[in-house]
């Protein structure tokens, strides 16, 4: 009979595994959008409104990438 060890590492659940897969897709999409926005911002013919919108969205994307990456890293440690 096995004893329960408080220090034993818990395994990733099916739901967490699916979440991890979804996070990978989300991160890939966010990275692509970030790349496109960065390219758009480098174009000289954008007006100030477009630059502001793109800059705001770029900041949002960076935050989303950070939070999703943090969650993915947590889940990957369980796997």
C-alpha positions as MATLAB code, in Angstrom:
seq = 'XXXXXXXXXXXXXXXXXXXXXXXXXXXXXXXXXXXXXXXXXXXXXXXXXXXXXXXXXXXXXXXXXXXXXXXXXXXXXXX';
ca = [
       0.000    0.000    0.000;
       1.389    3.404   -1.015;
       1.469    6.233    1.422;
       0.452    9.737    0.525;
       3.477   11.969    0.457;
       2.837   15.697    0.875;
       5.892   16.440   -1.206;
       4.837   14.265   -4.118;
       4.244   16.163   -7.307;
       0.656   16.268   -8.461;
       0.037   15.326  -12.056;
      -1.574   17.508  -14.650;
      -5.277   16.847  -15.164;
      -6.940   16.278  -18.518;
      -8.600   19.697  -18.263;
      -5.255   21.357  -17.512;
      -3.638   19.528  -20.428;
      -6.344   20.868  -22.746;
      -5.895   24.348  -21.270;
      -2.171   24.106  -21.931;
      -2.815   23.186  -25.577;
      -5.217   26.125  -25.912;
      -2.668   28.456  -24.332;
      -0.092   27.390  -26.912;
      -2.486   28.328  -29.728;
      -3.416   31.595  -28.045;
       0.233   32.520  -27.529;
       1.019   31.746  -31.158;
      -1.854   33.977  -32.334;
      -0.855   36.784  -29.979;
       2.754   36.630  -31.183;
       1.572   36.866  -34.800;
      -0.654   39.846  -33.992;
       2.215   41.486  -32.088;
       4.511   41.041  -35.078;
       1.938   42.538  -37.457;
       1.287   45.512  -35.180;
       5.019   46.129  -34.836;
       5.336   46.097  -38.614;
       2.339   48.443  -38.949;
       3.889   50.856  -36.461;
       7.095   50.950  -38.479;
       5.203   52.180  -41.552;
       5.603   55.923  -41.851;
       2.196   56.649  -43.416;
       0.034   55.908  -40.349;
      -1.855   58.816  -38.845;
      -1.633   59.622  -35.149;
      -4.963   57.926  -34.350;
      -3.847   54.682  -36.001;
      -0.511   54.834  -34.214;
      -2.242   55.346  -30.872;
      -4.668   52.447  -31.442;
      -1.897   50.126  -32.576;
       0.284   51.127  -29.625;
      -2.520   50.499  -27.144;
      -3.295   47.119  -28.671;
       0.388   46.234  -28.659;
       0.553   47.012  -24.931;
      -2.527   44.814  -24.337;
      -0.965   41.983  -26.316;
       2.268   42.154  -24.327;
       0.281   41.847  -21.075;
      -1.736   38.937  -22.473;
       1.413   37.179  -23.639;
       2.977   37.611  -20.207;
      -0.037   36.299  -18.291;
      -0.638   33.397  -20.678;
       3.045   32.460  -20.634;
       3.048   32.497  -16.846;
       0.038   30.173  -16.751;
       1.577   27.886  -19.398;
       4.816   27.648  -17.399;
       2.865   26.723  -14.268;
       1.000   23.981  -16.132;
       4.172   22.729  -17.818;
       5.719   22.155  -14.399;
       2.831   19.804  -13.606;
       3.202   17.848  -16.836;
];
